[in-house]
XYZ file of C-alpha atoms in Angstrom:
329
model
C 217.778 7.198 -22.204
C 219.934 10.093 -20.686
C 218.437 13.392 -21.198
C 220.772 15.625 -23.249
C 222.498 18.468 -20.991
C 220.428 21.988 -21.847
C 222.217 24.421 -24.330
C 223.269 28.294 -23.040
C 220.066 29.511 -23.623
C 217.936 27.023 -22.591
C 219.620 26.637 -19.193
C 219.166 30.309 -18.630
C 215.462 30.187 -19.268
C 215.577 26.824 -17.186
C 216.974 28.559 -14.362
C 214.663 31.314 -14.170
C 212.054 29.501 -14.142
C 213.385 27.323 -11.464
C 214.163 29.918 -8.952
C 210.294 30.557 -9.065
C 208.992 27.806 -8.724
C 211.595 26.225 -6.117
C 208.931 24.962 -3.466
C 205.507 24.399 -5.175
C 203.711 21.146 -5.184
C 202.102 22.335 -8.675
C 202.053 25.297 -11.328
C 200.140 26.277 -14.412
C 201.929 27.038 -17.436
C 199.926 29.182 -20.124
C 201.808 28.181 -23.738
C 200.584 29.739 -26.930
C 202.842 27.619 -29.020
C 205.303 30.893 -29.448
C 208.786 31.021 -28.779
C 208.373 32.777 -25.412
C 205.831 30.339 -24.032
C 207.179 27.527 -25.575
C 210.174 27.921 -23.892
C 208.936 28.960 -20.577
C 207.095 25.472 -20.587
C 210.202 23.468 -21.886
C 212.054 25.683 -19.380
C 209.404 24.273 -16.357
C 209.451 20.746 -17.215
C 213.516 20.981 -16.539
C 213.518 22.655 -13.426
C 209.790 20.725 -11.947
C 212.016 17.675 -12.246
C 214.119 19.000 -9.511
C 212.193 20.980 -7.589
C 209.176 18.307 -7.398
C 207.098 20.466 -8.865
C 204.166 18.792 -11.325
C 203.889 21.193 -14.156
C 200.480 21.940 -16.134
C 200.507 22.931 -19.640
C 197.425 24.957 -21.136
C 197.054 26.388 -24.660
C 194.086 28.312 -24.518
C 191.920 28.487 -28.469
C 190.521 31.887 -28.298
C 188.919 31.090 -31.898
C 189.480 34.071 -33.197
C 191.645 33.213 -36.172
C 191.435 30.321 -38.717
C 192.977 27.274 -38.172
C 193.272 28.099 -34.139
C 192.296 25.065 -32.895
C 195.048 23.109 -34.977
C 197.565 25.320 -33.496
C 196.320 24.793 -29.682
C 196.957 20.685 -30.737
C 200.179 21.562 -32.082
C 201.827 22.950 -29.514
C 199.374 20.746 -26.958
C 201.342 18.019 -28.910
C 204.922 19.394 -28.708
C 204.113 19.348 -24.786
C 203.217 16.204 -24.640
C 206.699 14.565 -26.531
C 208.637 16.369 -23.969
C 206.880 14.712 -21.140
C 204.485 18.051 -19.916
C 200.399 17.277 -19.059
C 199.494 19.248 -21.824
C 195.295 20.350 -22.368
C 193.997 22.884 -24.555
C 190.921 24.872 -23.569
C 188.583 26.678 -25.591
C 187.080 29.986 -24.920
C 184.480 32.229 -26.220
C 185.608 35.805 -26.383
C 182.162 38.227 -25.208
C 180.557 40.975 -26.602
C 178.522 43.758 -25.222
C 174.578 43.589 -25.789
C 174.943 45.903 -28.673
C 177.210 43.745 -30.863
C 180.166 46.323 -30.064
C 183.643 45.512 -29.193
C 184.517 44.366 -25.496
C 185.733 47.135 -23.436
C 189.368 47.687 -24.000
C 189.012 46.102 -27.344
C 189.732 42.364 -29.093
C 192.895 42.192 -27.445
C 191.549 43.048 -23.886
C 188.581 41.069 -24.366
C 191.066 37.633 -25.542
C 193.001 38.836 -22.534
C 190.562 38.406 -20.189
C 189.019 35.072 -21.410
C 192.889 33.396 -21.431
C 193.451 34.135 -17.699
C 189.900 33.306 -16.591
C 190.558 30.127 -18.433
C 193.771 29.754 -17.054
C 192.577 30.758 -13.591
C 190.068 27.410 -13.746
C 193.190 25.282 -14.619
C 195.153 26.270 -11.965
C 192.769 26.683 -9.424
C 194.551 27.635 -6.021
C 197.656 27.039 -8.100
C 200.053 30.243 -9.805
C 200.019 30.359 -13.234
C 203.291 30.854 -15.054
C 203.417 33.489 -17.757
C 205.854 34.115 -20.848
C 206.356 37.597 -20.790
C 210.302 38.733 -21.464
C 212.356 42.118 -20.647
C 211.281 43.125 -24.573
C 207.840 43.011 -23.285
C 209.000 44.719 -20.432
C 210.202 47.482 -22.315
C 207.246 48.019 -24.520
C 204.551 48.144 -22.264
C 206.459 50.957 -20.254
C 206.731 52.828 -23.676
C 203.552 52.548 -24.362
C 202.401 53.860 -20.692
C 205.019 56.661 -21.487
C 203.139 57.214 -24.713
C 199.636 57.725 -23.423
C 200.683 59.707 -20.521
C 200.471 57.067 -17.731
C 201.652 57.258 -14.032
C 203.656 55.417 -12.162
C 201.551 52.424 -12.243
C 201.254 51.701 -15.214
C 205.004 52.628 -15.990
C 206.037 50.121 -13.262
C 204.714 47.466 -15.669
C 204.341 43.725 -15.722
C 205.023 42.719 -11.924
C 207.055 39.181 -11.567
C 203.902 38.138 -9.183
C 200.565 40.257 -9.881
C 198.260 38.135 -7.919
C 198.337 34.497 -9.079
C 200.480 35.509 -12.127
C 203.927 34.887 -12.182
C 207.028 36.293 -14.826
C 209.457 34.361 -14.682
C 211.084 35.390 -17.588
C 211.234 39.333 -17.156
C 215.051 39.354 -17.101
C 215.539 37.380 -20.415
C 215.383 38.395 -23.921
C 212.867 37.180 -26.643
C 216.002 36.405 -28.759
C 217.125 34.601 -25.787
C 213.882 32.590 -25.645
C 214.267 31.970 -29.722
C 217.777 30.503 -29.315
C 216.311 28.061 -26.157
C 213.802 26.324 -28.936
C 216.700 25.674 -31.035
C 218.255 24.546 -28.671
C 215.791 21.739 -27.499
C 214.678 21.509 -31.224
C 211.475 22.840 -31.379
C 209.486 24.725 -33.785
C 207.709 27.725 -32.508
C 204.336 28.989 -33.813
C 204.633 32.380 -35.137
C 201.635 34.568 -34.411
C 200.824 36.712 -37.197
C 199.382 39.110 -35.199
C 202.544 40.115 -33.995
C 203.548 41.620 -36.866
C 200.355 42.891 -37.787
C 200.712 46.952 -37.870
C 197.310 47.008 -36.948
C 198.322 46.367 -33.814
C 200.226 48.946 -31.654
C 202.153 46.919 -29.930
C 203.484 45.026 -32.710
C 203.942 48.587 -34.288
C 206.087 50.045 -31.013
C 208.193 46.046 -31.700
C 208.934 46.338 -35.100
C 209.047 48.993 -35.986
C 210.114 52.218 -32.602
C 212.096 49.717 -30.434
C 214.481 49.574 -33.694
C 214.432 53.398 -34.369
C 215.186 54.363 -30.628
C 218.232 51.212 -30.832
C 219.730 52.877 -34.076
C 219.220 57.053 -32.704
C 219.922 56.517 -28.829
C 222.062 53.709 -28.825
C 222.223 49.690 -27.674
C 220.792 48.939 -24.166
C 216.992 50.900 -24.606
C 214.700 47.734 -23.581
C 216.853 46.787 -20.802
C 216.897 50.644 -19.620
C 213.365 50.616 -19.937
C 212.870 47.357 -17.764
C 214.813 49.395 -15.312
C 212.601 52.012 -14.932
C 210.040 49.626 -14.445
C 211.889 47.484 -11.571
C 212.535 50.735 -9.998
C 209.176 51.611 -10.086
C 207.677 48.414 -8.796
C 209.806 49.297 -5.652
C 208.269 52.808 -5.140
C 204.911 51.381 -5.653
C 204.832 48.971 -2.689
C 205.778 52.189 -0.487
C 203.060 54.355 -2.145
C 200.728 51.913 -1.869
C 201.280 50.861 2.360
C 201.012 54.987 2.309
C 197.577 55.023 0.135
C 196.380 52.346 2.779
C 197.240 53.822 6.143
C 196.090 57.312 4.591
C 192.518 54.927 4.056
C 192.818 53.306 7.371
C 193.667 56.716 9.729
C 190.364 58.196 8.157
C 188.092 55.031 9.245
C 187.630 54.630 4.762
C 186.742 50.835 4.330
C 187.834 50.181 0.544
C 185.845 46.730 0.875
C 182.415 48.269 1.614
C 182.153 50.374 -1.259
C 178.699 51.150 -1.836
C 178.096 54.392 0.650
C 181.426 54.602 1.581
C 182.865 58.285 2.475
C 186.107 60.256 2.027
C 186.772 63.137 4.302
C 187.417 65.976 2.717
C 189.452 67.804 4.883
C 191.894 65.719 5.228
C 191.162 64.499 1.599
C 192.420 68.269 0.352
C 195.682 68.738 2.422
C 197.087 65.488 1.268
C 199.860 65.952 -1.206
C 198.435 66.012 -4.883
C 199.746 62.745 -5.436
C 199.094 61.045 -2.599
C 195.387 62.559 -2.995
C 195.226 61.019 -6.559
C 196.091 57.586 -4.633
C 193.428 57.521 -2.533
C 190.864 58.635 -4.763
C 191.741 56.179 -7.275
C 191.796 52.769 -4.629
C 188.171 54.543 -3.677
C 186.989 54.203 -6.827
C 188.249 51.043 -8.271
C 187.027 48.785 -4.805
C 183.909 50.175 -6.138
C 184.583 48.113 -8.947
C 185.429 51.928 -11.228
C 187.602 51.637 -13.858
C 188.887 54.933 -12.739
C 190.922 57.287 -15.556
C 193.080 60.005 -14.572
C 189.840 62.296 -15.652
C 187.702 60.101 -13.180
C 189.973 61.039 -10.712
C 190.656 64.890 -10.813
C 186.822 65.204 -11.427
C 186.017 63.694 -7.911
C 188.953 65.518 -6.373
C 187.328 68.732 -7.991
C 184.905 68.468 -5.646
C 187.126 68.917 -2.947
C 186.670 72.908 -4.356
C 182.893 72.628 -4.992
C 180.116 73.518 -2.795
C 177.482 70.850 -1.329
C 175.689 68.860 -3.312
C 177.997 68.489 -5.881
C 178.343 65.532 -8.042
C 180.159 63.062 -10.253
C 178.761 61.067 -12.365
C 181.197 58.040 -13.482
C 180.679 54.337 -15.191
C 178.615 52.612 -12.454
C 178.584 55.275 -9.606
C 177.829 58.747 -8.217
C 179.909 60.420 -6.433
C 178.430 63.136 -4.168
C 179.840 66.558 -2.739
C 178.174 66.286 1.456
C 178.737 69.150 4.003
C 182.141 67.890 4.531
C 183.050 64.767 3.063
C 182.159 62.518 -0.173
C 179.827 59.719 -0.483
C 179.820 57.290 -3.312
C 176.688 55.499 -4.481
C 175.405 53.173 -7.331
C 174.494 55.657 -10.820
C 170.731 56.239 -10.755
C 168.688 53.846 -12.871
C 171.125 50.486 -11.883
């Protein structure tokens, strides 16, 4: 039986996802069962028929609310009818030893345990991500909100790693109207419009305020910014590395490793900030701005001087800093 031709919408999604994958043998697609997944699988199975590539469906049950695992079958199952090698995988979401949250929270700790998950799957493989230009725009507001730096502002990169986004040019209405289009039902995550949850609060509730006061056009204006930014990351970071590489710093042997001060003090502020921060996290430091201007403090300090942040020490001698494991690990 013919296929039937793809609607407006569907087609665009199609074709974005297409022009990604143009050239791989395989890819993973992670599919919650929501519109934007859901249609960046349906999107995949179109354009792996001509570009060869065998797509990978995987719904991944973090168990964390009731009735999860009927969902992952669900949408395993709408995969399936529509010809896609669907699997769901469970996952246990981990606690500290103390019964405390996961650092970063629920949401970084189900974060974490999807692309882990995901990362088994695919193996050697990218996996394919649902992420749109709306959530684009809110993660750069929210890095605007708490004060972030360019990183962070640049956002959600269309390859971070074994990651891929195809879908960062296309609206979520967009991806709404492609499952009508192919006639399928979305799962609606009730957590996304849960105001417990600040990013459901910045979707539904400031994206519309700054739309109404400032005008149409705000989320693509803020995917912008981040495109923009993505570029003038790749040239601060070749300039963080050669700064690392002219003063003989070895990122990949962290433990003992040692800036130069000197040099360390006449860089540019922000450049400085740059190459403190790629010290600290290849020494596995999830490094905060705070982190950072403390160890660049001691750039003014006298010797002996020290830092003391999650993991490591960093010490203040004669001329240059030295970074070793915290005392008692």
């Amino acid at each position: 039986m013919a296929r039937k031709e793809l609607g407006p919408r569907s087609l665009e999604v199609a074709r974005a996802v297409a022009a990604m994958i143009d050239g791989l043998p395989r890819a993973v697609i992670g599919c919650s069962g929501g519109p934007d997944s859901l249609a960046l699988a349906l999107g995949a199975e179109w354009a792996g028929r001509r570009t060869g590539t065998r797509i990978v469906g995987v719904i991944v049950d973090h168990r964390l609310q009731e009735g999860s695992a009927q969902v992952a079958v669900r949408a395993a199952q709408t995969l399936d009818a529509r010809g896609i090698d669907a699997r769901v995988v469970a996952v246990d979401i981990p606690t500290r030893r103390d019964g405390q949250s996961y650092e970063g929270g629920p949401e970084a700790a189900a974060r974490d345990a999807r692309r882990e998950a995901l990362s088994q799957v695919a193996g050697t493989d990218p996996v394919l991500l649902g992420h749109t230009l709306d959530d684009q725009a809110e993660t750069v507001l929210l890095g605007l909100a708490r004060g972030s730096g360019a990183t962070s502002l640049a956002g959600i990169r269309p390859r971070a790693g074994r990651f891929w986004h195809p879908l960062l040019g296309i609206r979520r209405a967009t991806t709404v109207a492609a499952c009508r289009e192919w006639g399928v039902t979305p799962w609606q995550d009730p957590q996304n419009a849960d105001p417990v949850f600040l990013r459901s609060r910045v979707r539904h509730e400031t994206m519309p305020v700054l739309e109404s006061q400032l005008g149409p056009g705000i989320a693509e204006a803020l995917a912008r910014t981040a495109s923009l930014l993505q570029a003038d990351e790749e040239i601060l970071d070749a300039a963080t590395a050669d700064w690392l590489t002219a003063h003989g710093v070895d990122p990949a042997v962290p433990e003992g490793s040692r800036l130069p001060l000197r040099p360390l003090a006449a860089a540019p502020t922000g450049l400085a900030r740059r190459v403190v921060k790629a010290w600290l996290d290849a020494a596995g430091v999830r490094a905060t701005f705070a982190h950072v201007e403390a160890v660049r403090g001691l750039c003014r300090s006298q010797g002996g001087s020290g830092v003391d942040l999650p993991g490591v020490r960093v010490t203040r001698r004669g001329h240059e800093l030295i970074l070793t494991s915290a005392p008692g690990l």
